Short mmCIF file of C-alpha atoms and ligand atoms in Angstrom, two decimals:
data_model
loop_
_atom_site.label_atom_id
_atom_site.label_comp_id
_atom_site.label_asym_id
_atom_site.label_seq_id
_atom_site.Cartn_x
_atom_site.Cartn_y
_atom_site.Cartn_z
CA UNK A 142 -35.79 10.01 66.03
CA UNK A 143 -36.99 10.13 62.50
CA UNK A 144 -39.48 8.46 61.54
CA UNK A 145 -38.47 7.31 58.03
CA UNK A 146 -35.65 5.49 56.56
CA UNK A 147 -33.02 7.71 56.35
CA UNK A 148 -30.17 7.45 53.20
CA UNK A 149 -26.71 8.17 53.08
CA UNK A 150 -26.19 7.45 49.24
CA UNK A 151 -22.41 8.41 47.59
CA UNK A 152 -22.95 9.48 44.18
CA UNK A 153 -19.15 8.93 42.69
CA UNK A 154 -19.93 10.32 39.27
CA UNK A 155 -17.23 10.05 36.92
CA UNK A 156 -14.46 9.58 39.65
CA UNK A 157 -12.33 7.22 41.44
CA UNK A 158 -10.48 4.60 39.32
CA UNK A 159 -10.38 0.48 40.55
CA UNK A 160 -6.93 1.05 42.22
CA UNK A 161 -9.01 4.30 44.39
CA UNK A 162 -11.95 2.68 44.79
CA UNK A 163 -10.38 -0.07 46.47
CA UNK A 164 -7.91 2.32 48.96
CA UNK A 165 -11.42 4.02 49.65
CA UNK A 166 -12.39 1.46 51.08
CA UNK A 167 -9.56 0.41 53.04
CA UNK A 168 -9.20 3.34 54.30
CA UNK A 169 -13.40 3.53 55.55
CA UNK A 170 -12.87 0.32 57.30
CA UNK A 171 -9.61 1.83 58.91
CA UNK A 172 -11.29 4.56 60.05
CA UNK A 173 -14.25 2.32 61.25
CA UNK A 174 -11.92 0.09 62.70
CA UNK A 175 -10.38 2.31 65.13
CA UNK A 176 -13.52 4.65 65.94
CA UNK A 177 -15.45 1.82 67.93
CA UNK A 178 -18.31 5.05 68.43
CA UNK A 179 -18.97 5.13 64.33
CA UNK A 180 -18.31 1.50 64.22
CA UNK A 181 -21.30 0.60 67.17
CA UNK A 182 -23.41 3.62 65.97
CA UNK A 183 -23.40 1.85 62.35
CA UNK A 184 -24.08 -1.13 63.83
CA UNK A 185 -26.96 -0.68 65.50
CA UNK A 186 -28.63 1.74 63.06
CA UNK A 187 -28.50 -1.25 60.58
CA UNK A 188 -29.77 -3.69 62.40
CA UNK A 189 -33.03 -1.54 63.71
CA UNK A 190 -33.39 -0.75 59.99
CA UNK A 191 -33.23 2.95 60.59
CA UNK A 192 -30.00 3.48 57.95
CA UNK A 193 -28.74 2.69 54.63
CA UNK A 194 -26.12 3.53 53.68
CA UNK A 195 -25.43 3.49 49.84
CA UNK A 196 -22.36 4.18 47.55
CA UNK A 197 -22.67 4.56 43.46
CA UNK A 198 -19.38 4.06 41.74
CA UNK A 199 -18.77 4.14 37.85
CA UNK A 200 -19.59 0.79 36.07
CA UNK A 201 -15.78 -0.46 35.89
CA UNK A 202 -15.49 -0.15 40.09
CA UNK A 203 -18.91 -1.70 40.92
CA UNK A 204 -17.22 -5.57 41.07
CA UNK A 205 -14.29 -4.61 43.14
CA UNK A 206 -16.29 -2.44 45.33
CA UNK A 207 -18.64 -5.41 45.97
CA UNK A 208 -16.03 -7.76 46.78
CA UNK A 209 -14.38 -5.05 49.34
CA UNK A 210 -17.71 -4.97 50.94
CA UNK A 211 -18.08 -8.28 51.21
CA UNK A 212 -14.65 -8.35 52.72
CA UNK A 213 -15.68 -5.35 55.30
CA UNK A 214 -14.96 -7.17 59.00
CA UNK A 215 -17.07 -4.22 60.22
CA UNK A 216 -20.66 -2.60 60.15
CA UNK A 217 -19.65 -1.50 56.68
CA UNK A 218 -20.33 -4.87 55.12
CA UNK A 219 -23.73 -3.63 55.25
CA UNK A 220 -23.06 -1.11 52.69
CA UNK A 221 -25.22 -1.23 49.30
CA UNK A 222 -23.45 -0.57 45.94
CA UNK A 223 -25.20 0.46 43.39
CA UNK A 224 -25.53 1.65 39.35
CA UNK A 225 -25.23 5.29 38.38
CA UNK A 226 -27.42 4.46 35.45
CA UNK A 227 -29.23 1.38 34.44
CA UNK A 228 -31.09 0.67 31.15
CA UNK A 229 -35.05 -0.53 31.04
CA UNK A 230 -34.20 -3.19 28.66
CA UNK A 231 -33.03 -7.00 30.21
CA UNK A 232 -30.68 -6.83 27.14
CA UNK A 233 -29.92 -6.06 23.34
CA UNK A 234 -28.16 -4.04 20.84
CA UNK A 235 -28.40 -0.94 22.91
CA UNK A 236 -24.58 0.47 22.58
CA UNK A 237 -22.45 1.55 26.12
CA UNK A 238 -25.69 0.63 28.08
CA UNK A 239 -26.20 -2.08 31.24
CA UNK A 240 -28.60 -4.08 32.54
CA UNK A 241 -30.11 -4.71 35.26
CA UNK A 242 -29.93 -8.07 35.00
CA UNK A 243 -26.32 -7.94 33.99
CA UNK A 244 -26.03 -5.77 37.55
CA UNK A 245 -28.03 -8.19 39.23
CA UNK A 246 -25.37 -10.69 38.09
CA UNK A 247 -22.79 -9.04 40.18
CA UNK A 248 -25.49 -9.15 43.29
CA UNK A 249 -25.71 -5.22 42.35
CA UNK A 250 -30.25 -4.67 42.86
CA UNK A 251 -29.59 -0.69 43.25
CA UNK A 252 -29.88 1.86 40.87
CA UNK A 253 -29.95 5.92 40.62
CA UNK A 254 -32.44 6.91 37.65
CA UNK A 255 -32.79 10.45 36.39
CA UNK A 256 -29.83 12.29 37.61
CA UNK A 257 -29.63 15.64 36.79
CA UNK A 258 -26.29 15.50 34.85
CA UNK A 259 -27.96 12.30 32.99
CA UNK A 260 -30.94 14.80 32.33
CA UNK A 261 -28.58 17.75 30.86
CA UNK A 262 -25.87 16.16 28.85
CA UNK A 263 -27.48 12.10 27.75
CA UNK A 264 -30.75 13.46 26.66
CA UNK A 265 -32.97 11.96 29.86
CA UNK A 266 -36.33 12.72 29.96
CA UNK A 267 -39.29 12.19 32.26
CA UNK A 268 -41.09 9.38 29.80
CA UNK A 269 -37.29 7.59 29.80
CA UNK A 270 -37.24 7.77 33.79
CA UNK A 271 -40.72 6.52 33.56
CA UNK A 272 -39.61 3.44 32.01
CA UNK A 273 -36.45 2.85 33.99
CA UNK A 274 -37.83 3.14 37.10
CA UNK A 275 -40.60 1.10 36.03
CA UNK A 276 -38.82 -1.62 34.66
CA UNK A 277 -35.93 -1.58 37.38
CA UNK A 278 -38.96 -1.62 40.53
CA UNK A 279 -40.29 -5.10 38.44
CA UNK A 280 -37.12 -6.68 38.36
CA UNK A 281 -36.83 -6.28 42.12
CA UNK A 282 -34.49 -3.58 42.04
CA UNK A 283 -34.04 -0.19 44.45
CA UNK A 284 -34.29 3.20 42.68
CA UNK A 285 -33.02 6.43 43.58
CA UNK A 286 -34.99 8.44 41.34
CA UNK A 287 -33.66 12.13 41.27
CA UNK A 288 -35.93 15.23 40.77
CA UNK A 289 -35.37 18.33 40.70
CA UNK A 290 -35.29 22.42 39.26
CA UNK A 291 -32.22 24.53 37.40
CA UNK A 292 -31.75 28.01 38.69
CA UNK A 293 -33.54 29.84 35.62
CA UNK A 294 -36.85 27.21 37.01
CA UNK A 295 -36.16 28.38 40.55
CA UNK A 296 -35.80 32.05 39.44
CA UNK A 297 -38.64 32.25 37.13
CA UNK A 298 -40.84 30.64 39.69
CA UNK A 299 -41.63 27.57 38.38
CA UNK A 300 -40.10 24.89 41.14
CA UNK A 301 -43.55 23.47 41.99
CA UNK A 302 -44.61 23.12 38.47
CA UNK A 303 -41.31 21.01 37.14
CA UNK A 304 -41.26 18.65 40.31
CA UNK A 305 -44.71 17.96 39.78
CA UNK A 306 -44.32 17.41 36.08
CA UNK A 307 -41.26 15.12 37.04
CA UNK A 308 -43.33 13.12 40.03
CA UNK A 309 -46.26 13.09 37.72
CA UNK A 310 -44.48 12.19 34.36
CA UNK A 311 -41.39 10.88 34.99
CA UNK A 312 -42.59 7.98 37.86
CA UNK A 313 -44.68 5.32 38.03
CA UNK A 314 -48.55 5.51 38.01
CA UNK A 315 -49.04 3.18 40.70
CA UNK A 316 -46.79 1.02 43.55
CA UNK A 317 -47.77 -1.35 46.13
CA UNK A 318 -46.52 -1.28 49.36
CA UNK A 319 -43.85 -3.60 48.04
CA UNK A 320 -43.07 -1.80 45.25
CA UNK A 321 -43.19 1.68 47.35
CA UNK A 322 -41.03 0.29 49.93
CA UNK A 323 -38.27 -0.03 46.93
CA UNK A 324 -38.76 3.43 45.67
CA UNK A 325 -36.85 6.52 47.74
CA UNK A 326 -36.78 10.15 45.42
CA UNK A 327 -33.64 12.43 45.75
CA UNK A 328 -34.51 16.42 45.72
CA UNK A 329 -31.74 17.62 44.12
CA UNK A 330 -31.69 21.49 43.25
CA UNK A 331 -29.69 21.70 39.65
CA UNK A 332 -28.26 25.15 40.94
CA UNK A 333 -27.20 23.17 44.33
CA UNK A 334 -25.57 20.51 42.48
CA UNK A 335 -21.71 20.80 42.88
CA UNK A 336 -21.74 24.45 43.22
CA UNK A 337 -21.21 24.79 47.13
CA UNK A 338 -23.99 26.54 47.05
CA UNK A 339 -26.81 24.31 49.43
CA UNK A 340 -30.49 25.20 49.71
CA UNK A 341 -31.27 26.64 52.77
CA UNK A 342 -33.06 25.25 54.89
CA UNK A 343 -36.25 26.66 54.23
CA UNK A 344 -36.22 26.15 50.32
CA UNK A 345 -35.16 22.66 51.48
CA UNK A 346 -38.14 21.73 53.43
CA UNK A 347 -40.29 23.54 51.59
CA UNK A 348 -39.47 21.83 48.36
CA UNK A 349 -39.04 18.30 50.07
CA UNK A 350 -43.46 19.15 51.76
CA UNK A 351 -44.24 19.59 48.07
CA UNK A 352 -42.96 16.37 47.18
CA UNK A 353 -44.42 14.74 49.81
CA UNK A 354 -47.61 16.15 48.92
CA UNK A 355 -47.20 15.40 45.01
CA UNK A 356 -46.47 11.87 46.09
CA UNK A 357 -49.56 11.90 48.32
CA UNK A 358 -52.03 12.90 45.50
CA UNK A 359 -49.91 10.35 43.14
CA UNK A 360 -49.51 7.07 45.56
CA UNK A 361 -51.89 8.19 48.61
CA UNK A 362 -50.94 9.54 51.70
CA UNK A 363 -50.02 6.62 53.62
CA UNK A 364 -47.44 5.38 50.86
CA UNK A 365 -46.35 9.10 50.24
CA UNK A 366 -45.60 9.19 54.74
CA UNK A 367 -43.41 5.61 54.25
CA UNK A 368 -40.94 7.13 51.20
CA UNK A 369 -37.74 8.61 52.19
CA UNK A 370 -36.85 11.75 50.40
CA UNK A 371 -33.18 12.69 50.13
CA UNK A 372 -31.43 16.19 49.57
CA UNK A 373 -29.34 16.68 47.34
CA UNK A 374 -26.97 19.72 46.36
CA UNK A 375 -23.57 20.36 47.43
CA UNK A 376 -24.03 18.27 51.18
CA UNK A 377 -20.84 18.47 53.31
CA UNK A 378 -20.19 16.97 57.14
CA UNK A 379 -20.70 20.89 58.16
CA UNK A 380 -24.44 20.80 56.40
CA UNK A 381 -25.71 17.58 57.05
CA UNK A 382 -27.10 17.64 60.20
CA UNK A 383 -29.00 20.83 59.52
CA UNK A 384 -30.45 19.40 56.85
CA UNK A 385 -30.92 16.14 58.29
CA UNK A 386 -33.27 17.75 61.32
CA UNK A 387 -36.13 18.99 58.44
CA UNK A 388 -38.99 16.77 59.28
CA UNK A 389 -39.33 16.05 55.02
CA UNK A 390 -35.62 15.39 54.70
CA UNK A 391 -34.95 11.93 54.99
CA UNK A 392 -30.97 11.60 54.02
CA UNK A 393 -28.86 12.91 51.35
CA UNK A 394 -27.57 12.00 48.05
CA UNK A 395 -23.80 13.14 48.21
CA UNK A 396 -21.16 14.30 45.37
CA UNK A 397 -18.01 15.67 46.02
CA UNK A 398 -18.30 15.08 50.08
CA UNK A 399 -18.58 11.46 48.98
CA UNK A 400 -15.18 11.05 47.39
CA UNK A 401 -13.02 11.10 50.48
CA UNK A 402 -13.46 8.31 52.95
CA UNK A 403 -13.27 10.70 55.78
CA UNK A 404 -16.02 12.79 55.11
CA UNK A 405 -18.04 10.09 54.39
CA UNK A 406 -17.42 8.39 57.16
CA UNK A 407 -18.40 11.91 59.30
CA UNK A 408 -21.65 11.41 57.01
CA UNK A 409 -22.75 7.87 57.76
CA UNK A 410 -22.02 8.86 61.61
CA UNK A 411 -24.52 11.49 61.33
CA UNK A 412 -27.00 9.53 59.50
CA UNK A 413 -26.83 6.94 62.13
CA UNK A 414 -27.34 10.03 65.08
CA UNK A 415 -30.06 11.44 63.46
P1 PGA B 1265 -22.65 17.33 45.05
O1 PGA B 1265 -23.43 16.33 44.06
O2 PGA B 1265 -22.83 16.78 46.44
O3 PGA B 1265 -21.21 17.27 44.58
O4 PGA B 1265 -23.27 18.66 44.89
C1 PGA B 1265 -24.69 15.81 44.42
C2 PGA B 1265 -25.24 14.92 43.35
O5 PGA B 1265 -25.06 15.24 42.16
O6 PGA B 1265 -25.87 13.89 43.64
#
């Protein structure tokens, strides 16, 4: 059994429209509903603590997809929805942005910060996922915060050296064990990233131990042994368990093999067996 929280977190992207996300989940609970295994494995996993399980859908779907949960008669109701993005400021003229206090309004306390698409294409940096993940850990909020190298990084050797600048840079300089407890990092390879291509599982590890030990130095090594670490990169049902027996790997943080209620169903069952 592992010995750390373990994650199964549904990164939706730019997908799935109101009328989908609600099927989605009518079609999870059906699927729940008649698989009493996934159903009592779910169950219990949740109520020893051992498994979230989280799904991020675009800002328009986040309402409905709180009320379906709500609605879930099943294990399910457990699930967390959370932002894709959320800005460091309570509110103000800051154009196309949200809040986390305007997500807290909708009971919504769980945000990604610093995916790598938000890196590439909305100019995200490691002092701006400084101050969201700052800001959203004070306002009581769990973060998702997503490292993580590109292939010409990887290739010209310099992994180590941009995770530590993103632990070191882009997070806070100190939690408490409350704080901590609130604060899980995705690994997420760029080149892994909705490619198909996954890292095996010896970059995997390897990269998730350096983590752990650049959160060590950073937080200490007691706090650094309580965070989960999630992979991220191009997960799939076939994958996941592979991935989920590396003693650093602590869940995943799933794209594509999130979209379809069937395979993330398969996930969360996994999660909960691990
Ligand atoms: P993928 O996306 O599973 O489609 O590769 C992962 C992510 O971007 O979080």
């Amino acid at each position: 059994m592992k010995k750390r929280k373990i994650w199964v977190a549904g990164n939706w992207k730019m997908n799935h429209s109101v009328g989908e996300t609600t099927q989605f989940f009518e079609s999870l609970q059906s699927t729940f509903s008649a698989n009493s295994s996934e159903e009592s494995s779910l169950r219990t996993a949740t109520l020893e603590n051992r498994v979230s399980v989280a799904l991020f859908p675009s800002m328009l779907s986040l309402s409905p997809a709180m009320n379906c949960v709500k609605g879930m008669k099943t294990s399910l109701s457990s699930i967390h929805i959370g932002s894709q993005n959320t800005h460091w400021e309570t509110k103000g003229a800051f154009t196309g942005e949200v809040s986390g206090s305007q997500l807290r309004d909708l009971g919504v306390t769980l945000s990604l910060v610093g995916h790598s698409e938000r890196r590439q294409y909305f100019g995200e940096t490691n002092q701006t996922t400084k101050i969201r993940t700052e800001s959203l850990l004070a306002q009581g909020f769990t973060v998702i915060h997503c490292i993580g190298e590109t292939k010409e990084e990887r290739l010209a050797g310099q992994t180590f050296s941009i995770l530590k600048a993103q632990i070191n840079e882009g997070l806070p300089e100190s939690l408490t064990a409350e704080t901590g407890s609130r604060l899980i990092i995705a690994y997420e390879p760029v080149w892994a990233i909705g490619t198909g291509l996954t890292a095996t599982p010896e970059q995997a590890e390897e990269a998730h131990a350096e983590v752990r030990r650049l959160l060590s130095v950073r937080y200490g090594e007691a706090q650094a042994n309580d965070m989960s670490v999630l992979y991220g990169g191009s997960v799939t049902p076939e994958n996941f368990p592979t991935l989920l027996a590396l003693p650093n790997v602590d869940g995943g943080l799933v794209g594509g093999a999130s979209l379809k209620p069937d395979s993330f169903g398969k996930l969360v069952q996994m999660g909960c067996q691990a």
